[in-house]
Coordinates of C-alpha atoms and ligand atoms in Angstrom, one line a residue:
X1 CA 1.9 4.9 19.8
X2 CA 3.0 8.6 19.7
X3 CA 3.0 10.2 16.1
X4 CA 6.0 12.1 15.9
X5 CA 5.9 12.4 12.1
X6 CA 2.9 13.2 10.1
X7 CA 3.5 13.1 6.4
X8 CA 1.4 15.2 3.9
X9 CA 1.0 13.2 0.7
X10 CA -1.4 14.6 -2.1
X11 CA -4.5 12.4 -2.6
X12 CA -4.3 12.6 -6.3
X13 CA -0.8 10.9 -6.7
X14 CA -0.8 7.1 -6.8
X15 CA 3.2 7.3 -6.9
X16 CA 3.3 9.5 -3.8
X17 CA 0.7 7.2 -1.8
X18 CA 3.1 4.6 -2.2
X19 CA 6.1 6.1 -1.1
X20 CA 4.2 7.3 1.5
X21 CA 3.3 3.7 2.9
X22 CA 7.1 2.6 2.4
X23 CA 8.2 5.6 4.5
X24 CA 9.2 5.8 8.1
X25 CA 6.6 8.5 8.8
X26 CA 4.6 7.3 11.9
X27 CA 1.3 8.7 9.8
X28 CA 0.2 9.6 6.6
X29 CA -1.9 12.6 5.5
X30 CA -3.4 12.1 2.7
X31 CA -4.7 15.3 1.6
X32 CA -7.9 16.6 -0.5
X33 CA -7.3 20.0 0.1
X34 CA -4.3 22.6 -1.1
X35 CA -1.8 19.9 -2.4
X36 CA -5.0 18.7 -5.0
X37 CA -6.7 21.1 -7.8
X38 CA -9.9 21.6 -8.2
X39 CA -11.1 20.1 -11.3
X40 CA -9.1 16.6 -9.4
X41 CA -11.5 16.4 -6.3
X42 CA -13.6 13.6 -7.4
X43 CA -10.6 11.5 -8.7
X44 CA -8.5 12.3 -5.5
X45 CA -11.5 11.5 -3.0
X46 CA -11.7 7.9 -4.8
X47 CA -7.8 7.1 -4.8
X48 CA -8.1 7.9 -1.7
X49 CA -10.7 5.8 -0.7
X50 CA -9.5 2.8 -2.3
X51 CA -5.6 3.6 -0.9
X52 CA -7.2 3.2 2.6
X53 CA -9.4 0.2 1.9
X54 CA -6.2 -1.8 0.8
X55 CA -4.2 -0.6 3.6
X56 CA -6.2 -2.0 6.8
X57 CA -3.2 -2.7 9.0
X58 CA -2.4 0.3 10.8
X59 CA 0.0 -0.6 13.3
X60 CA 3.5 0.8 12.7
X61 CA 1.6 3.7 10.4
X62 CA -1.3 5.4 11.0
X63 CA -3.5 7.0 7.5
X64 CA -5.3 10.4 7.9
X65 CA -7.1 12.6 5.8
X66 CA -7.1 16.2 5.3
X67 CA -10.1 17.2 4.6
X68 CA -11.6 20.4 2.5
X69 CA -12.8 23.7 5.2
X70 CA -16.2 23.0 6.4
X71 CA -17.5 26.2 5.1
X72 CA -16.4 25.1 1.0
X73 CA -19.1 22.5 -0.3
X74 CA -16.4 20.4 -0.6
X75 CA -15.5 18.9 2.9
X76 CA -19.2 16.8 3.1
X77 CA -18.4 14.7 -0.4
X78 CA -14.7 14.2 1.1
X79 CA -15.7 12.8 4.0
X80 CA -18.8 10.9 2.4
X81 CA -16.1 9.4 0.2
X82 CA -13.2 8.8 2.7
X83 CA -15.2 7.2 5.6
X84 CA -15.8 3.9 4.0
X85 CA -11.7 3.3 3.9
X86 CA -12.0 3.6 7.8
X87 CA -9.2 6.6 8.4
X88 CA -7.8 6.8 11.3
X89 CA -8.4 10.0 11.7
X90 CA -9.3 13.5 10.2
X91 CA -7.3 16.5 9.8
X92 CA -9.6 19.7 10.0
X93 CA -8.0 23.0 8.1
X94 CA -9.3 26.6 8.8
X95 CA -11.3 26.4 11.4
X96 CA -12.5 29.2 12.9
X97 CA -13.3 27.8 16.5
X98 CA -13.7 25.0 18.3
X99 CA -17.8 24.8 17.3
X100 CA -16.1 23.4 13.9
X101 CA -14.4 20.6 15.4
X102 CA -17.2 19.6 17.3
X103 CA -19.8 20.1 13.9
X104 CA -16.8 17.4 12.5
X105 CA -17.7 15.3 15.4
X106 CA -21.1 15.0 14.3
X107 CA -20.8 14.2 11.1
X108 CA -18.1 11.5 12.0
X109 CA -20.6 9.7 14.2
X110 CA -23.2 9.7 11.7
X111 CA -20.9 8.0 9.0
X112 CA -19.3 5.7 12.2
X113 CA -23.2 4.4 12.1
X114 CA -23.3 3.9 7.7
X115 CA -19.5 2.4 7.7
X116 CA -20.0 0.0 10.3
X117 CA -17.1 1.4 12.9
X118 CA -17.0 1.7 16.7
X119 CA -18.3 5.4 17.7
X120 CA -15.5 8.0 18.4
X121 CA -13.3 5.7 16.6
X122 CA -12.0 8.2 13.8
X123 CA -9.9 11.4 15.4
X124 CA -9.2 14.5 14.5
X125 CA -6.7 17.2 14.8
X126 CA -7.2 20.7 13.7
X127 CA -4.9 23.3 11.9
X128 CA -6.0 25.7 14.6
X129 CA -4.4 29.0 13.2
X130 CA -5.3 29.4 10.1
X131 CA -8.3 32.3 9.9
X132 CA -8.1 35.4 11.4
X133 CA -10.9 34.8 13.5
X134 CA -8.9 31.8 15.3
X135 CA -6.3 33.4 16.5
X136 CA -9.4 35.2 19.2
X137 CA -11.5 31.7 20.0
X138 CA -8.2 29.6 21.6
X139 CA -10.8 29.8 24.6
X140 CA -13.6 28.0 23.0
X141 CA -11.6 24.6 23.1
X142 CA -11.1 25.0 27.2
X143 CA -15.1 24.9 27.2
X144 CA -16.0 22.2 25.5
X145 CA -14.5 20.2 22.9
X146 CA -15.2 16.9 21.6
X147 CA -12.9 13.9 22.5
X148 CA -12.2 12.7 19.4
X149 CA -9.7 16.2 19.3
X150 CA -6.2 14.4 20.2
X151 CA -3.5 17.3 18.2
X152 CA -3.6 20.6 17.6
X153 CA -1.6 22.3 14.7
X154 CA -0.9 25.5 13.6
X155 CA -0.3 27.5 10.1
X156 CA 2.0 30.5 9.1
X157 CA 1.0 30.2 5.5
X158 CA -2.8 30.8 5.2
X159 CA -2.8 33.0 8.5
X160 CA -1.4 35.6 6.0
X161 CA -3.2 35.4 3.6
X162 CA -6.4 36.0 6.3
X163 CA -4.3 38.7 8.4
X164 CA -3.4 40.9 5.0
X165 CA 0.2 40.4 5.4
X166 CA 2.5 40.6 2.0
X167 CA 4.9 38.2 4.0
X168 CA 4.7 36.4 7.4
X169 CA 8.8 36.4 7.9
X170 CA 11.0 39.4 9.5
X171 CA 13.4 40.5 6.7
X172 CA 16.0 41.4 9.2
X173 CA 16.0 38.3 11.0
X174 CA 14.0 35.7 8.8
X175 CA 12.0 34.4 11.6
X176 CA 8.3 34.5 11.8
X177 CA 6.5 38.0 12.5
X178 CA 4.9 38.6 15.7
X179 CA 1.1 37.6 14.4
X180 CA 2.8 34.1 13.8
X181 CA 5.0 33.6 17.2
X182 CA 1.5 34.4 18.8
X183 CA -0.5 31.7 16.7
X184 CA 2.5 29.3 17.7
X185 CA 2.2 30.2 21.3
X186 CA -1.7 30.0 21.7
X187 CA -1.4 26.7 19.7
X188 CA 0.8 25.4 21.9
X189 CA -0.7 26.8 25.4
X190 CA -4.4 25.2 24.4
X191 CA -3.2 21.9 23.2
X192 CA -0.9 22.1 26.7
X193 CA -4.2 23.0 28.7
X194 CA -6.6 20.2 27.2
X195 CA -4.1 17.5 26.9
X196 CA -4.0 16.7 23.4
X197 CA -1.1 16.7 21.5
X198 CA 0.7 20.0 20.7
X199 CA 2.4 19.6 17.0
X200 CA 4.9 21.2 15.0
X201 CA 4.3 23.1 11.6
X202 CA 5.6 22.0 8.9
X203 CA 9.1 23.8 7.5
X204 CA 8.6 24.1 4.2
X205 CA 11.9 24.6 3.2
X206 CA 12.4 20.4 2.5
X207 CA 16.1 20.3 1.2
X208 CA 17.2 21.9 3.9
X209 CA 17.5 18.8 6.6
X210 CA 19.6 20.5 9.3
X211 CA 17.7 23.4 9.4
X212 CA 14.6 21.1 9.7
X213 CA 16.6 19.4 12.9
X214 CA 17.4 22.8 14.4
X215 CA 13.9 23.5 14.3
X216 CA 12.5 20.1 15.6
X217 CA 14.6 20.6 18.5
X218 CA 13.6 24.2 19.1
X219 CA 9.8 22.9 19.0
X220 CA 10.9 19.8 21.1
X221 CA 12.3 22.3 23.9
X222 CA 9.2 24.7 23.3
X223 CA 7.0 21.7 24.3
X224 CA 5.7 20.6 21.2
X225 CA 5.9 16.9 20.2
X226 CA 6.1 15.8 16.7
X227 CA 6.0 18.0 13.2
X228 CA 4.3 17.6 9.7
X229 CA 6.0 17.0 7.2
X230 CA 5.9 17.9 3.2
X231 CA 8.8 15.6 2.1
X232 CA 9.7 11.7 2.8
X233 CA 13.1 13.0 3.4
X234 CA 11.7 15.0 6.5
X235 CA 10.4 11.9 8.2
X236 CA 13.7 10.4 9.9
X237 CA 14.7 13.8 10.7
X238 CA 11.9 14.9 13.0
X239 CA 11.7 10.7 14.5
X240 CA 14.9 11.0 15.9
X241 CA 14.6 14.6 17.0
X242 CA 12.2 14.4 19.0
X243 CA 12.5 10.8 20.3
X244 CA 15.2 12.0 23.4
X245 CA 18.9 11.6 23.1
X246 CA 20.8 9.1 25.5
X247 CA 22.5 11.4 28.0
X248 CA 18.7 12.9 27.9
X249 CA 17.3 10.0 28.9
X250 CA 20.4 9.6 31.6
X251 CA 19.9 12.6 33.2
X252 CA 16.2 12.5 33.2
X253 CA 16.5 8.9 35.2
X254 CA 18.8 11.0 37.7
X255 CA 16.7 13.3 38.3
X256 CA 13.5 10.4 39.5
X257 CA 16.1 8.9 41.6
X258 CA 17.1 11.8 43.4
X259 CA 14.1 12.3 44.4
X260 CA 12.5 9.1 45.0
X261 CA 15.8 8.9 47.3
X262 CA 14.9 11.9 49.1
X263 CA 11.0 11.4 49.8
X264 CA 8.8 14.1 50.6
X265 CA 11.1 16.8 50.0
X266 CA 10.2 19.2 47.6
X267 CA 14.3 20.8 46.8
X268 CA 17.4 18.9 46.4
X269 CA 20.5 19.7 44.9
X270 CA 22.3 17.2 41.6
X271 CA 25.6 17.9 40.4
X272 CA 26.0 21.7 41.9
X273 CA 21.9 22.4 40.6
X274 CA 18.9 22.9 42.6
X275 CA 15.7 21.3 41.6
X276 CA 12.4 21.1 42.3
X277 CA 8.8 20.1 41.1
X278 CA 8.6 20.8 38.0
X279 CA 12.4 19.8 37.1
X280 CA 10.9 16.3 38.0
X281 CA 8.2 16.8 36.1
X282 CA 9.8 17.5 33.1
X283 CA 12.4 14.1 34.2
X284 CA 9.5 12.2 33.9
X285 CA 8.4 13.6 30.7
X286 CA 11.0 12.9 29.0
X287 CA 11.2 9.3 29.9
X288 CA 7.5 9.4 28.8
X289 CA 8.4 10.6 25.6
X290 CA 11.8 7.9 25.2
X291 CA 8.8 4.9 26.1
X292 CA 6.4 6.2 23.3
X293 CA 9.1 7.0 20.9
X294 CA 9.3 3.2 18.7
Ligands
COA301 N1 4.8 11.9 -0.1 C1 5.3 10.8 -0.7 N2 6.2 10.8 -1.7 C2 6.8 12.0 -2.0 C3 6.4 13.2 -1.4 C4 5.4 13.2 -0.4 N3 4.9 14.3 0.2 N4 7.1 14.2 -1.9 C5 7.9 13.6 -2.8 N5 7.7 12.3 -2.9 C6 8.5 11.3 -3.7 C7 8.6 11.8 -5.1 O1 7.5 11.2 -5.9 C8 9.9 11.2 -5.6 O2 9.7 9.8 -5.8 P1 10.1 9.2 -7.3 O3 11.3 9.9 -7.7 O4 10.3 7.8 -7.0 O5 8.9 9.6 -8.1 C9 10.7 11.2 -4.3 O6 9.8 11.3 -3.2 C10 11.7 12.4 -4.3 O7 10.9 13.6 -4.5 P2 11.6 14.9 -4.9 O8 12.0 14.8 -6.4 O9 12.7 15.2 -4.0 O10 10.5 16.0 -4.7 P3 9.4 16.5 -5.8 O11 10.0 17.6 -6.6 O12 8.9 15.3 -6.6 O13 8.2 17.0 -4.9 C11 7.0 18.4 -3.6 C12 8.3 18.2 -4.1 C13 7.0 19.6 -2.6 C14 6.0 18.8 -4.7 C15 6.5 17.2 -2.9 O14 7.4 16.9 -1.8 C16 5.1 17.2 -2.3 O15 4.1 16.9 -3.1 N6 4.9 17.4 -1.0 C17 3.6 17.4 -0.4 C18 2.9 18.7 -0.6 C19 1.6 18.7 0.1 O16 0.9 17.7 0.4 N7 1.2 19.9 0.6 C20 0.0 20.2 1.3 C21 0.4 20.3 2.8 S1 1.2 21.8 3.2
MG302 MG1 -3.1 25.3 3.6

């Protein structure tokens, strides 16, 4: 199943969690980090806990957990508390390189053993961009990272905060400064060169639906597949954005047959355009994407 929608829903909020489970999002996240105050932590790991516990079946909607950073004193209880509820996977914020992703590793396997589950059964994808330091370590992941690492995210929010910056948008143009276009770039490049699953950030901006489509579609073009998401309203949106169109699918099939009609040739031409390797390439892409998209 690819997750094209991951849905951030607060840990603390029994009324959320259950919108959550009645929405179209192809995961949930339930989080224990920015969306929960401090003095909740304890109550949020246990609703938690208990919302994954009575939500075994998994098929059509996968349940995650955010976690705390590992370097608060919070992120060991979280995941002491979560594990028992059997997520299907973790989401790592603020890490600084990929050493922190595979120090999650460990302590998933260790809790695997307590809870009973098959080893290297809970994933994880990290929030790659969100210290300064991060933005210099992209490299570490090409070296060695654990398996369990299937998406990579990125952050223009707490990337800020680290860098200094007052604001992270242009005022002439509202887009993302250059610090951020870079994170978004790297993000995308390492998640591209280690085969996991390059994702979206969120757009925080939740009433705004077409500008949320705009957006998904940018990513989708970028390479990127799927987005988070802050709002239930967001979930359809980025499904059908980046499951591909009809006439997408069309073309892509005519661009196979072309060359499967033309073996061993490396160039032919389709309606007036020359193609080659990697315009088949991304033909078959896309048809990969239409199978995986429910
Ligand atoms: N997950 C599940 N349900 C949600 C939800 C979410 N992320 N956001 C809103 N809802 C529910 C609301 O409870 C409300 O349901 P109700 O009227 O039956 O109670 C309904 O969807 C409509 O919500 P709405 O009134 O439009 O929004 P809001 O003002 O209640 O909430 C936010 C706005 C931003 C506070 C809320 O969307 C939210 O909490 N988002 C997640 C924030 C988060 O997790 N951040 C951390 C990651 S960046
Ligand atoms: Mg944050």
């Amino acid at each position: 199943m690819m997750i094209r929608s991951w849905l951030f829903v607060p840990g603390d909020s029994e009324r959320k969690l259950e919108k959550g489970r009645e929405n179209e999002a192809d995961a949930l996240i339930l989080d224990l980090e920015d969306a929960v105050s401090n003095d909740r932590q304890a109550f949020a790991r246990d609703m938690v806990r208990n919302f994954l516990s009575a939500n075994p079946e998994r098929a059509t909607q996968q349940l995650w957990v955010r976690i705390n950073p590992l370097d608060t004193e919070l992120s060991l209880p979280d995941l002491a508390a979560v594990m028992a509820g059997a997520p299907d996977g973790i989401v790592l914020p603020k890490v600084y390189s990929a050493a922190d992703v595979n120090t999650l590793s460990n302590y998933l396997a260790a809790l695997e053993v307590r809870e009973g589950l098959t080893h290297g059964s809970t994933k994880i994808i990290c929030v790659a961009t969100e210290t300064a330091s991060s933005l210099l370590t992209f490299h570490t992941y090409l070296d060695n990272v654990t398996e369990r690492l299937i998406g990579m995210t990125w952050g223009g929010e707490d990337l800020a905060a680290a860098l200094g910056a007052s604001d992270n948008r242009n005022p002439d143009t509202g887009g993302y400064d250059d610090p951020y276009l870079i994170a978004k770039s790297l993000c995308l490049a390492t998640a591209r060169a280690i085969d996991v699953q390059p994702i979206g950030v969120v757009y925080v901006d939740f009433r705004d639906l077409q500008g949320l489509e705009s957006e998904c579609l940018r990513d989708r073009r970028a390479g990127f597949i799927g987005k988070v998401a802050i709002h239930p309203a967001q979930s359809a949106v980025i499904n059908r954005a980046f499951a591909p169109s009809d006439d997408e699918i069309a073309y892509a099939k005519k661009v196979v047959e072309v060359f499967k009609q033309n073996p061993g040739v490396g160039t032919v031409g389709l309606d007036g355009k020359m193609l080659d390797m990697p315009h088949l390439k991304q033909a078959r892409n896309v048809l990969l994407l239409a199978q995986q998209s429910r």
